Coordinates of C-alpha atoms in Angstrom, one line a residue:
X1 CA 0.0 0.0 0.0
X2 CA 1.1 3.4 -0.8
X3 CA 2.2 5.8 1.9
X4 CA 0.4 8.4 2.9
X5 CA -0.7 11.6 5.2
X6 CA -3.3 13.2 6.8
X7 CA -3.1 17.0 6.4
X8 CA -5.1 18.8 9.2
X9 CA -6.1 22.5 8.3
X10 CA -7.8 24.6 11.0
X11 CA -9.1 27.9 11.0
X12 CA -11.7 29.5 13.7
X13 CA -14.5 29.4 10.8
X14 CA -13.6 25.9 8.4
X15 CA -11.5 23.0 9.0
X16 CA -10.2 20.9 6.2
X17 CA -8.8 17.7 5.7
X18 CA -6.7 16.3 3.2
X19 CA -5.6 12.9 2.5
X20 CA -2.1 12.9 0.0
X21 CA -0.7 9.7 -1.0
X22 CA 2.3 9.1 -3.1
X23 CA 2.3 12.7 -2.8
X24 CA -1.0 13.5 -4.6
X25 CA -4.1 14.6 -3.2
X26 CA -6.2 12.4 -3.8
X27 CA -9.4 13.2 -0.6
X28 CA -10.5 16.8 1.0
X29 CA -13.0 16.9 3.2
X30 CA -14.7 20.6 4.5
X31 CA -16.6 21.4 7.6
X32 CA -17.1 24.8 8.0
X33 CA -18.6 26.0 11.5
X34 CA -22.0 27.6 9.6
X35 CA -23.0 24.8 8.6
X36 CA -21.7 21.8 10.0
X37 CA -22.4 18.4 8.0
X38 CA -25.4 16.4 9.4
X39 CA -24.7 13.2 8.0
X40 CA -24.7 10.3 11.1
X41 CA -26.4 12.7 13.5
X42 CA -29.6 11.1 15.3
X43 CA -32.3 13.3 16.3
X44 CA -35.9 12.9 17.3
X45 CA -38.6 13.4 14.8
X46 CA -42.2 14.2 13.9
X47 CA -43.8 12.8 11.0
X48 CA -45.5 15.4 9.0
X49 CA -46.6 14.2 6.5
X50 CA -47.3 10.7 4.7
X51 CA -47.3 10.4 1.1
X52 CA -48.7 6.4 0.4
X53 CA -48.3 7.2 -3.9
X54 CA -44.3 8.1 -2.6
X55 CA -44.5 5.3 -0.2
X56 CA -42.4 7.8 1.6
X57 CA -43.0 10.4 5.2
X58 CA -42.2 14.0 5.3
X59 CA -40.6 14.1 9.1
X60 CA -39.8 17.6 10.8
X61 CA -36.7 18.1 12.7
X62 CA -37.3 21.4 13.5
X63 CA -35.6 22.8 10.3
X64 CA -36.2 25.0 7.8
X65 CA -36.7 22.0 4.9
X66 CA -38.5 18.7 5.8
X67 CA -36.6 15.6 6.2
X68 CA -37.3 12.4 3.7
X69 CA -37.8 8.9 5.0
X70 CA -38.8 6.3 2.1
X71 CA -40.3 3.4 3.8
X72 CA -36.9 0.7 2.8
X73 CA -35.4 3.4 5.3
X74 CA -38.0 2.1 8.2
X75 CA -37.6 0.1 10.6
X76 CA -40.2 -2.8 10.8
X77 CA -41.6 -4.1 13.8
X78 CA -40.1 -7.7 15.5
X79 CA -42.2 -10.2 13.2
X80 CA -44.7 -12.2 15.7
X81 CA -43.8 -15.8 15.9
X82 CA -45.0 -18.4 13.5
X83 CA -45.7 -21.5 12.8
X84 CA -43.1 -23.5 10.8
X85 CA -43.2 -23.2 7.1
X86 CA -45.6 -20.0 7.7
X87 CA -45.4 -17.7 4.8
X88 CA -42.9 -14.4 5.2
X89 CA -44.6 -11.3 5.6
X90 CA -45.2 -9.1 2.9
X91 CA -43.5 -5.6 2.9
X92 CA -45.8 -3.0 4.7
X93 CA -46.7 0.0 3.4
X94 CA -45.5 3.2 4.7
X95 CA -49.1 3.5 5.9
X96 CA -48.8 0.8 8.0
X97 CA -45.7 1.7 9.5
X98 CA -46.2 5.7 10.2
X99 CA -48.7 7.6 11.3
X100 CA -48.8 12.0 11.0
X101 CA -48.1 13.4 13.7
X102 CA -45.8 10.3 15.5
X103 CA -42.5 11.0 17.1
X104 CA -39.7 8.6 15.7
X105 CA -36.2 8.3 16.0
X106 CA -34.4 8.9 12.8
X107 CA -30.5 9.3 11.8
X108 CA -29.2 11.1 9.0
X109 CA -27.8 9.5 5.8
X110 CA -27.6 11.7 3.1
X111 CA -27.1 15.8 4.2
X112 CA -29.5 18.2 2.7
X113 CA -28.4 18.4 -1.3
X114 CA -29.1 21.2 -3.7
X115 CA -33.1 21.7 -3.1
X116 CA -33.8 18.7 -1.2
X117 CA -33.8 18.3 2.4
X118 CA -31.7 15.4 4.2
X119 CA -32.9 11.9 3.7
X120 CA -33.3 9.7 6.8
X121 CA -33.5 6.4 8.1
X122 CA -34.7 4.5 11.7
X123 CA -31.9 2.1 11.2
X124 CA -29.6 3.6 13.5
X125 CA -26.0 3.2 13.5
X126 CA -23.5 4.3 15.2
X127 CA -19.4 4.2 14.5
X128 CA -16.4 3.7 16.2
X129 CA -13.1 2.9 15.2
X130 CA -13.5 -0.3 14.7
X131 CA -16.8 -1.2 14.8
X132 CA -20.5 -0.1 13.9
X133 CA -23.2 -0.7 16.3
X134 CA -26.6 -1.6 15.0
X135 CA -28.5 -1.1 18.2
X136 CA -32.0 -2.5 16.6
X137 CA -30.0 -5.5 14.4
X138 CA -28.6 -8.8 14.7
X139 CA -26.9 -9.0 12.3
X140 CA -22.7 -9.7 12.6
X141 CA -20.9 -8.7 9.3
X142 CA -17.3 -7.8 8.3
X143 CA -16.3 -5.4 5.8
X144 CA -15.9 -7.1 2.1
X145 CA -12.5 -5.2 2.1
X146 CA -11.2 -7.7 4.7
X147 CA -10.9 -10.4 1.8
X148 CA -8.6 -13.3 4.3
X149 CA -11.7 -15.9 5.3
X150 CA -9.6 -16.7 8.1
X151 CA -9.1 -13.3 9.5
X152 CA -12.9 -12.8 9.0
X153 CA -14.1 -15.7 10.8
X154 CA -11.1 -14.5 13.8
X155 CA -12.9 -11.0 13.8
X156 CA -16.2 -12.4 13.6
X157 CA -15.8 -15.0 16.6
X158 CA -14.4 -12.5 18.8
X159 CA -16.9 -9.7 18.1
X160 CA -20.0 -12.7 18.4
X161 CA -18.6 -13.6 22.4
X162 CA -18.3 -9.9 23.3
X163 CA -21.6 -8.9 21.8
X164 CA -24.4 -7.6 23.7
X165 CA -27.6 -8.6 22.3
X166 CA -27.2 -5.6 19.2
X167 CA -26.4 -6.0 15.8
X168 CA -22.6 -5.0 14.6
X169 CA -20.4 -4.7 11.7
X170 CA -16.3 -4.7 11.3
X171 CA -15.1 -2.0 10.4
X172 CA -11.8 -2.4 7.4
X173 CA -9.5 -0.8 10.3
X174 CA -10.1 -4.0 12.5
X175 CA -8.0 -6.1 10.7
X176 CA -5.5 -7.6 12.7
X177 CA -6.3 -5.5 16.0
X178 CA -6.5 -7.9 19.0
X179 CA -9.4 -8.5 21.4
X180 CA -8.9 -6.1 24.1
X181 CA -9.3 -3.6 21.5
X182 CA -12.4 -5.0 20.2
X183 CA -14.0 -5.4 23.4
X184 CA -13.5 -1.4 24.3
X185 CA -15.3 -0.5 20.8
X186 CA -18.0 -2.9 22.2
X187 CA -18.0 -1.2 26.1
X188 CA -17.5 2.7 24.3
X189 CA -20.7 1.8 21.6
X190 CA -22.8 0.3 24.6
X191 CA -22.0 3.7 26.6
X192 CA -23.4 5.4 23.8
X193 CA -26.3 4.2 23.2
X194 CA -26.8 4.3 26.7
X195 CA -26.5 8.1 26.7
X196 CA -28.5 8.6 23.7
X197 CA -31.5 6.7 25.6
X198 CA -31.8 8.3 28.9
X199 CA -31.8 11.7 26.5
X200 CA -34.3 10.0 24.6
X201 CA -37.4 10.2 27.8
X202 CA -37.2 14.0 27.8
X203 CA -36.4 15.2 23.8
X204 CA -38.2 17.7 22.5
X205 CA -38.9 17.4 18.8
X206 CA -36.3 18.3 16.6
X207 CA -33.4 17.8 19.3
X208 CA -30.3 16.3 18.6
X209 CA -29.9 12.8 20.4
X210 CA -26.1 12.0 18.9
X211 CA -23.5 13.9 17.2
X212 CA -21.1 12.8 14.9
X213 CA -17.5 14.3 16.3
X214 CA -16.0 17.2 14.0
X215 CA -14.6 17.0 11.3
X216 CA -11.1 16.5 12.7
X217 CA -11.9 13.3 15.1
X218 CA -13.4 11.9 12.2
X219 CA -10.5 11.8 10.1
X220 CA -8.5 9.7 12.7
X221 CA -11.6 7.2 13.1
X222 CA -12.1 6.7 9.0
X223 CA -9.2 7.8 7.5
X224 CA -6.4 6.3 9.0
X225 CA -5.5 3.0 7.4
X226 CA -2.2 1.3 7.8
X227 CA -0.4 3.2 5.3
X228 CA -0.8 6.4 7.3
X229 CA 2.7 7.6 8.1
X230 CA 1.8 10.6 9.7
X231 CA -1.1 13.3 10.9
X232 CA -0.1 17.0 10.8
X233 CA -2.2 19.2 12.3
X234 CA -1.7 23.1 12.2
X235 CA -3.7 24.4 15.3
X236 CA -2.7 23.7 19.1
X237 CA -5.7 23.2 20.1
X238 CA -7.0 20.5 17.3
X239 CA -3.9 18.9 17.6
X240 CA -3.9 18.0 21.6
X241 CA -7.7 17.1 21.3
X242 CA -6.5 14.8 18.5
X243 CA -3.7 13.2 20.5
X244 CA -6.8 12.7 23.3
X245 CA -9.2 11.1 21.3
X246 CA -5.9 8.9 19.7
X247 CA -4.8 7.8 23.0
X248 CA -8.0 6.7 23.9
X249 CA -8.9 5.4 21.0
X250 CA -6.2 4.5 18.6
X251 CA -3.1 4.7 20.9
X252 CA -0.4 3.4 18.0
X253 CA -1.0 6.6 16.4
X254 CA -0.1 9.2 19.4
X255 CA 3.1 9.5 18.2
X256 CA 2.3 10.0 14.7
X257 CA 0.0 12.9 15.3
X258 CA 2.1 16.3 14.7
X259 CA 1.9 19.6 15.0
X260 CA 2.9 21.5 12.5
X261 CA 4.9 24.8 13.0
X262 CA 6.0 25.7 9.3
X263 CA 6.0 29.7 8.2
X264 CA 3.9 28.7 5.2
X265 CA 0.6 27.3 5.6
X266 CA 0.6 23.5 5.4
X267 CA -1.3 22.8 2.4
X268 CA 0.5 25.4 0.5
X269 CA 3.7 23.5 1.9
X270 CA 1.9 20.3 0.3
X271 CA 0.9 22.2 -2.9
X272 CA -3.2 21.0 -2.5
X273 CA -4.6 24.7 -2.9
X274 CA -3.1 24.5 -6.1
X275 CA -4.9 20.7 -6.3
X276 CA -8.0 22.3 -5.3
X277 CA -8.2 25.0 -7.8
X278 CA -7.6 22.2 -10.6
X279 CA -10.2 20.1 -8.8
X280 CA -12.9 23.1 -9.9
X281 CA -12.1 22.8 -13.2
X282 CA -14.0 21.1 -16.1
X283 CA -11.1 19.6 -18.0
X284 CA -8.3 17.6 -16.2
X285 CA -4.8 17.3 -18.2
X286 CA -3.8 12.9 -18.5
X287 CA 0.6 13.2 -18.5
X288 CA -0.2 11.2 -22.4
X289 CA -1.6 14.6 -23.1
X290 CA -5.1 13.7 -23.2
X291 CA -7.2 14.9 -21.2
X292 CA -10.8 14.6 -19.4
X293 CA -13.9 16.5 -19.6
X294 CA -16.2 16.2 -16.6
X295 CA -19.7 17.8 -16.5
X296 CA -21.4 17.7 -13.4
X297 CA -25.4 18.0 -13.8
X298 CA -28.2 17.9 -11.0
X299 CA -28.7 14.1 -11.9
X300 CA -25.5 12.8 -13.1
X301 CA -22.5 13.2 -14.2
X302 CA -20.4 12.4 -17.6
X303 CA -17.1 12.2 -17.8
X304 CA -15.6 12.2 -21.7
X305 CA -12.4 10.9 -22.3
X306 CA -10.1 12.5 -25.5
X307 CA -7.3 11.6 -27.1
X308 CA -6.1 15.1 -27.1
X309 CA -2.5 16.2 -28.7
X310 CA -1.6 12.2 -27.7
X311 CA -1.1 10.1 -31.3
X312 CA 0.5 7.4 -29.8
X313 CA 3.2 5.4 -31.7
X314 CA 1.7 2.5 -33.5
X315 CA -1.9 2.8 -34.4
X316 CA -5.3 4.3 -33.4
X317 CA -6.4 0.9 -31.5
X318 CA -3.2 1.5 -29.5
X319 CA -3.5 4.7 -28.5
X320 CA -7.1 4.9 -27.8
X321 CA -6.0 1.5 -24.9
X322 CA -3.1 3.7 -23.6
X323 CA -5.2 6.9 -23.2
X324 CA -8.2 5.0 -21.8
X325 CA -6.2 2.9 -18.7
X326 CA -4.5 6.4 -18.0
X327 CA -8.0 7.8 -17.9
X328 CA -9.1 5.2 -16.1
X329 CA -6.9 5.8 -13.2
X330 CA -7.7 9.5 -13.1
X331 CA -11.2 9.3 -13.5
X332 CA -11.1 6.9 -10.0
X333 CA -8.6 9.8 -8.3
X334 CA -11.5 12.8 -9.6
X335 CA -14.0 10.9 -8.4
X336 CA -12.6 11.0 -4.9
X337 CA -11.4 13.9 -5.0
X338 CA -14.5 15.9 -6.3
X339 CA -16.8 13.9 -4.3
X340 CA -19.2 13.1 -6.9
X341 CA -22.2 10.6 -6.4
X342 CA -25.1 9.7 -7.8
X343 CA -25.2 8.2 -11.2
X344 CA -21.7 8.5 -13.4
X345 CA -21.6 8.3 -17.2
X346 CA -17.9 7.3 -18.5
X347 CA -17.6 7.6 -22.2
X348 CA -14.4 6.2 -23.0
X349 CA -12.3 6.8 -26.4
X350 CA -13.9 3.7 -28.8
X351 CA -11.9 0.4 -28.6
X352 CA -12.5 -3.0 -31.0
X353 CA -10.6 -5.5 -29.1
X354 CA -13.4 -6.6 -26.5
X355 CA -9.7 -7.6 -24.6
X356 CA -8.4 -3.9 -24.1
X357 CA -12.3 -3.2 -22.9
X358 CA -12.4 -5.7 -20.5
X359 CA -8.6 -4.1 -19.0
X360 CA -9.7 -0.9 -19.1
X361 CA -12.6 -2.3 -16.5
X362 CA -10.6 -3.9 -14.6
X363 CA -8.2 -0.9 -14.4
X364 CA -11.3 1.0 -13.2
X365 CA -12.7 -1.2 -10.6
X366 CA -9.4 -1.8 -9.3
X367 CA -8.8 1.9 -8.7
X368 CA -12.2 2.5 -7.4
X369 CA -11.2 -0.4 -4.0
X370 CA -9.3 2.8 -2.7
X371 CA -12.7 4.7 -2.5
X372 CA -14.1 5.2 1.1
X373 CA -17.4 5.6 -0.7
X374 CA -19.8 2.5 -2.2
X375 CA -19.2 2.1 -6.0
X376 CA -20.7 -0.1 -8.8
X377 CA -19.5 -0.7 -12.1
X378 CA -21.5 -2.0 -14.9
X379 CA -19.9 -3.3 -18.0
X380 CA -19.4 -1.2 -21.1
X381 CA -22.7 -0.4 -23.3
X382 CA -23.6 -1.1 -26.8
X383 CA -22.6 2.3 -27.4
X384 CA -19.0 2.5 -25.4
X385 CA -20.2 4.2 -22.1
X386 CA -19.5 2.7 -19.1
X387 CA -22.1 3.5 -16.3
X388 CA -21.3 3.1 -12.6
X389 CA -23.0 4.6 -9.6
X390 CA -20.8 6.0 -6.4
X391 CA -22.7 6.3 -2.9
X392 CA -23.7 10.3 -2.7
X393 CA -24.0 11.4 1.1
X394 CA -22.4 15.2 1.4
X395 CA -22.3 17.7 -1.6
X396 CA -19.8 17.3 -4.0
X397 CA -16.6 19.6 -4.1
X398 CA -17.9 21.9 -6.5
X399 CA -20.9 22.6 -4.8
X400 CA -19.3 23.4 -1.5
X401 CA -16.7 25.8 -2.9
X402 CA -19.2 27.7 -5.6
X403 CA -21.8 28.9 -6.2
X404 CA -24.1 29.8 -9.7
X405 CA -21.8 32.8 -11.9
X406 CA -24.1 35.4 -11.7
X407 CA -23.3 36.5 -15.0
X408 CA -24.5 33.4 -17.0
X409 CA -27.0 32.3 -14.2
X410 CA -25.2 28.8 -14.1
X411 CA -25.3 28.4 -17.5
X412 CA -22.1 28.1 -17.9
X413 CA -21.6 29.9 -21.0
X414 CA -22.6 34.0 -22.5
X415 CA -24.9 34.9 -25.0
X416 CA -22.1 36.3 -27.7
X417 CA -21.8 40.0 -28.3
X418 CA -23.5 39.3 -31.9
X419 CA -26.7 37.9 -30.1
X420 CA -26.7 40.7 -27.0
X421 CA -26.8 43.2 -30.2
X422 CA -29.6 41.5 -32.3
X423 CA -31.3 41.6 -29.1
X424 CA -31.0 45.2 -28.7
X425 CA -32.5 46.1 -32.1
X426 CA -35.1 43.9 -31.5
X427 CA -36.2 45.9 -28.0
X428 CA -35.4 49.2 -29.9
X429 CA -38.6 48.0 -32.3
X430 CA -40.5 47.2 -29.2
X431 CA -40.0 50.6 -27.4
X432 CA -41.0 53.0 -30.3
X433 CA -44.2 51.2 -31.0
X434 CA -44.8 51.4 -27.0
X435 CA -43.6 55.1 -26.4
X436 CA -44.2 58.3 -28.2
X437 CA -40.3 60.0 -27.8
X438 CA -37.8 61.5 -29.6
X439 CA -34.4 60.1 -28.9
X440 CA -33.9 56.5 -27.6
X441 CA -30.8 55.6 -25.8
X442 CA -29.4 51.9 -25.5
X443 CA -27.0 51.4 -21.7
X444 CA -24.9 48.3 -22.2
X445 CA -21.6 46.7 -21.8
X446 CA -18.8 48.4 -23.4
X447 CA -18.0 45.4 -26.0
X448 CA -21.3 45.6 -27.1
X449 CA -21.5 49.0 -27.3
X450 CA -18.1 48.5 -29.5
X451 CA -19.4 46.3 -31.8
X452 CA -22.7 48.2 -32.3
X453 CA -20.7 51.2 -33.4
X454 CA -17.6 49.9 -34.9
X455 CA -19.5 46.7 -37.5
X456 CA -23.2 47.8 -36.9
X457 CA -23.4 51.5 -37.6
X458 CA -25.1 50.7 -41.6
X459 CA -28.1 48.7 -38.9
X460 CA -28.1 51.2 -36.7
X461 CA -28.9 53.9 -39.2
X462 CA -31.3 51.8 -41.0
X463 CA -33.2 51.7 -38.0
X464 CA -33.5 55.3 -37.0
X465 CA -34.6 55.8 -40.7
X466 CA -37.2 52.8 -40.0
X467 CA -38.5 53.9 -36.3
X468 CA -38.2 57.8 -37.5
X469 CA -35.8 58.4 -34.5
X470 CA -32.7 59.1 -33.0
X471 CA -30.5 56.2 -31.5
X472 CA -27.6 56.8 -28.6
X473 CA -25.3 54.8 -27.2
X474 CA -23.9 54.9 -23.6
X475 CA -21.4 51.8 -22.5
X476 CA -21.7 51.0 -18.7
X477 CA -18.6 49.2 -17.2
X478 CA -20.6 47.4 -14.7
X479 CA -23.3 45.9 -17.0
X480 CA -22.5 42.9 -17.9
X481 CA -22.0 41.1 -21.0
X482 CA -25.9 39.7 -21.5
X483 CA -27.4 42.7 -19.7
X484 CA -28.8 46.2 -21.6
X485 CA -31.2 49.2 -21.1
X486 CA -33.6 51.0 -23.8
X487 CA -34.5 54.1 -22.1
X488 CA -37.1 56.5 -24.0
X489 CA -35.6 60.4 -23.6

């Protein structure tokens, strides 16, 4: 496994993590203190409303948007027993399992994305560094990225002995860990829960039961794998409460928790400001000198992949199979690294041998195993795309760091000068037949007011001749490029 470090950036207002390995960024996580992620949090809930054709609840938490809950999300009640070879029951309806106006515990699985509120579920869960308590389950799994049967059936037998009636699941950072350990996950979890019940008796709607710890705990409970060299950390006070939660938690990595005293600030020192500008960008440079186009949309995402300035050195098969397991790679990396979810359209350079699209799978999925979040690839289309989901919980880079260009409304792109001034002779028409004046004057940016009077002025005068009136033109330096006035005088 590749070495790697956990970069630690605090400021009073936003911390940020970044996780660089082989010296590339290739994870940043943002919490910033107006608007903390809500992801994990468990709260007590009202339903407000139950939609049977949604076969989904509406549940207030006291917020300005309603939470979701779809009814896979809810937990059913202990099935009465049976007699032998009795029929299962049939899924309920969310009818049958909510009522308005009922007061449920619900956790947070998805935070609140573009105009949709968060999206819940009553199958609480809760994490610790090694383990993840289901409180209401049974159920014993390990984590399919322990792949040794031997070392799963070893974590599952000691987990099964120390259980305590609840459901749990091993976490990836288990493996190898000893019992001891194990059993204080088990004895912190049961605490927990503890806690969060004796809160439970006297909630008000909308309170917050559980918390997931900020942004900077979190990183030493899911990033830290066993390549981790190091955790720098540029604040005092992050850093000792880090060293805290380490030695109570995690007390091999004390010593590799440090405090970083450099004069320039630590991810300029590591170069990922720089990372994150590229990361906003919609085209990403391959070292073949192709490149990647990546368009993020409210439902998916598409990602082309082009050949660029890169001709290869035999033939077109060839260099389309270079460019594509180079893409391949990257396109894992910018999916990280962007945080983008949801549905994900690759459309990868055209390849016949049904060989060189079966690598360039492989060199997909393989690249994807380093993802923290859930992935699935599908195999490549009739048409050449290949389609793979990624498990969406937060917003996605881009969407944390921007916002909509004011100029182009989120379009993305102008209206060219040409078009702003066909427009304008258009409302010039429009404002003589609707006002009786002498003179009409036309406020716009200064390119278009260049272009009107340097390759327009024959239009221009066949329109006063036309309306039977004057026309002026006054540039404004703070219009901008789509924006004009038609003011009568």
């Amino acid at each position: 496994m590749s070495a790697s470090e956990i970069l630690i950036n605090v400021t009073p207002r936003e911390t940020r993590v970044a996780l660089v390995e082989s010296g590339m960024l290739q994870e940043l996580h943002i919490e910033r203190a107006s608007r903390r992620g809500m992801v994990g949090n468990i709260y007590k809930g009202r339903v407000k409303r139950v939609m049977p054709g949604m076969q989904a609840a509406f549940v207030d938490l006291g917020m300005e948007r309603a939470a979701f809950l779809h009814v896979a999300d809810v937990l059913r009640p202990p099935a009465a027993e049976g007699l032998s070879g009795e029929e299962p029951e049939a899924p309920k309806a969310i009818g049958e399992l909510l009522r308005e106006g009922q007061e449920i515990v619900v956790q947070v699985i998805r935070d609140p994305i573009g105009g949709k509120g968060p999206r819940l579920t009553t199958h609480l869960s809760i994490a610790s560094r090694y383990l993840v308590l289901l409180p209401h389950g049974r159920t014993l799994g390990v984590s399919a990225r322990i792949e040794d049967e031997g070392e799963r059936q070893r974590l599952k037998q000691l987990v099964a002995q120390a259980a305590s009636g609840c459901g749990y699941i091993v976490r990836t950072n288990a493996e190898g860990v000893g019992e001891e350990a194990l059993r204080e996950d088990i004895a912190f979890l049961a605490k927990v829960w503890g806690d969060l019940n004796e809160r439970l008796a006297d909630a008000r709607v909308g309170e917050k039961l559980y918390e997931e710890p900020t942004l900077a705990l979190r990183a030493l409970r899911d990033l830290v794998r066993s390549g981790v060299e190091r955790v720098r950390i540029d604040s005092q006070e992050t850093f000792e409460k880090a060293r805290a939660f380490a030695r109570r938690f995690i007390p091999e990595l004390v010593e590799r928790i440090e405090l970083y005293r450099g004069d320039r600030p630590i991810f300029d020192c590591y170069g990922v400001e720089d990372e994150i500008t590229r990361a906003l960008r919609r085209e990403v440079p391959l070292k073949s000198g192709g490149h990647l186009v990546i368009d993020q949309t409210e439902a998916m995402t598409t990602i082309d992949v082009n050949t660029g300035a890169y001709l290869g050195h035999r033939n077109l098969e060839e260099t389309a199979f270079r460019t594509n397991l180079e893409a391949a790679q990257a396109v894992a990396r910018q999916l990280r690294l962007r945080n983008l979810g949801g549905i994900i359209i690759i459309d990868f350079i055209d390849m016949e041998d049904a060989e060189h699209r079966a690598q360039v799978l492989r060199t997909l999925e393989r690249a994807l195993q380093r993802d923290h979040a859930r992935t699935r690839v599908f195999d490549i289309s009739p048409l050449g795309l290949v389609q793979m989901t990624r498990k969406r919980t937060t917003e996605s880079l881009q969407r944390q760091l921007c916002e909509p260009c004011a100029a182009c409304e989120g379009r993305g792109y102008l209206k060219s000068v040409e078009t702003v001034c066909y427009e304008i002779f258009r409302e010039l028409t429009r404002t003589a037949r609707m006002y009786d004046a002498g003179k009409l004057m036309v406020l716009a940016a200064p390119r278009v007011v260049s272009r009107i009077l340097e390759e327009e002025q024959a239009a221009v005068a066949e329109l006063e001749e036309f309306l039977g009136r004057s026309i002026g033109f006054q540039a404004i330096e703070q219009y901008p490029q789509e924006q004009f006035d038609v003011v009568p005088l």
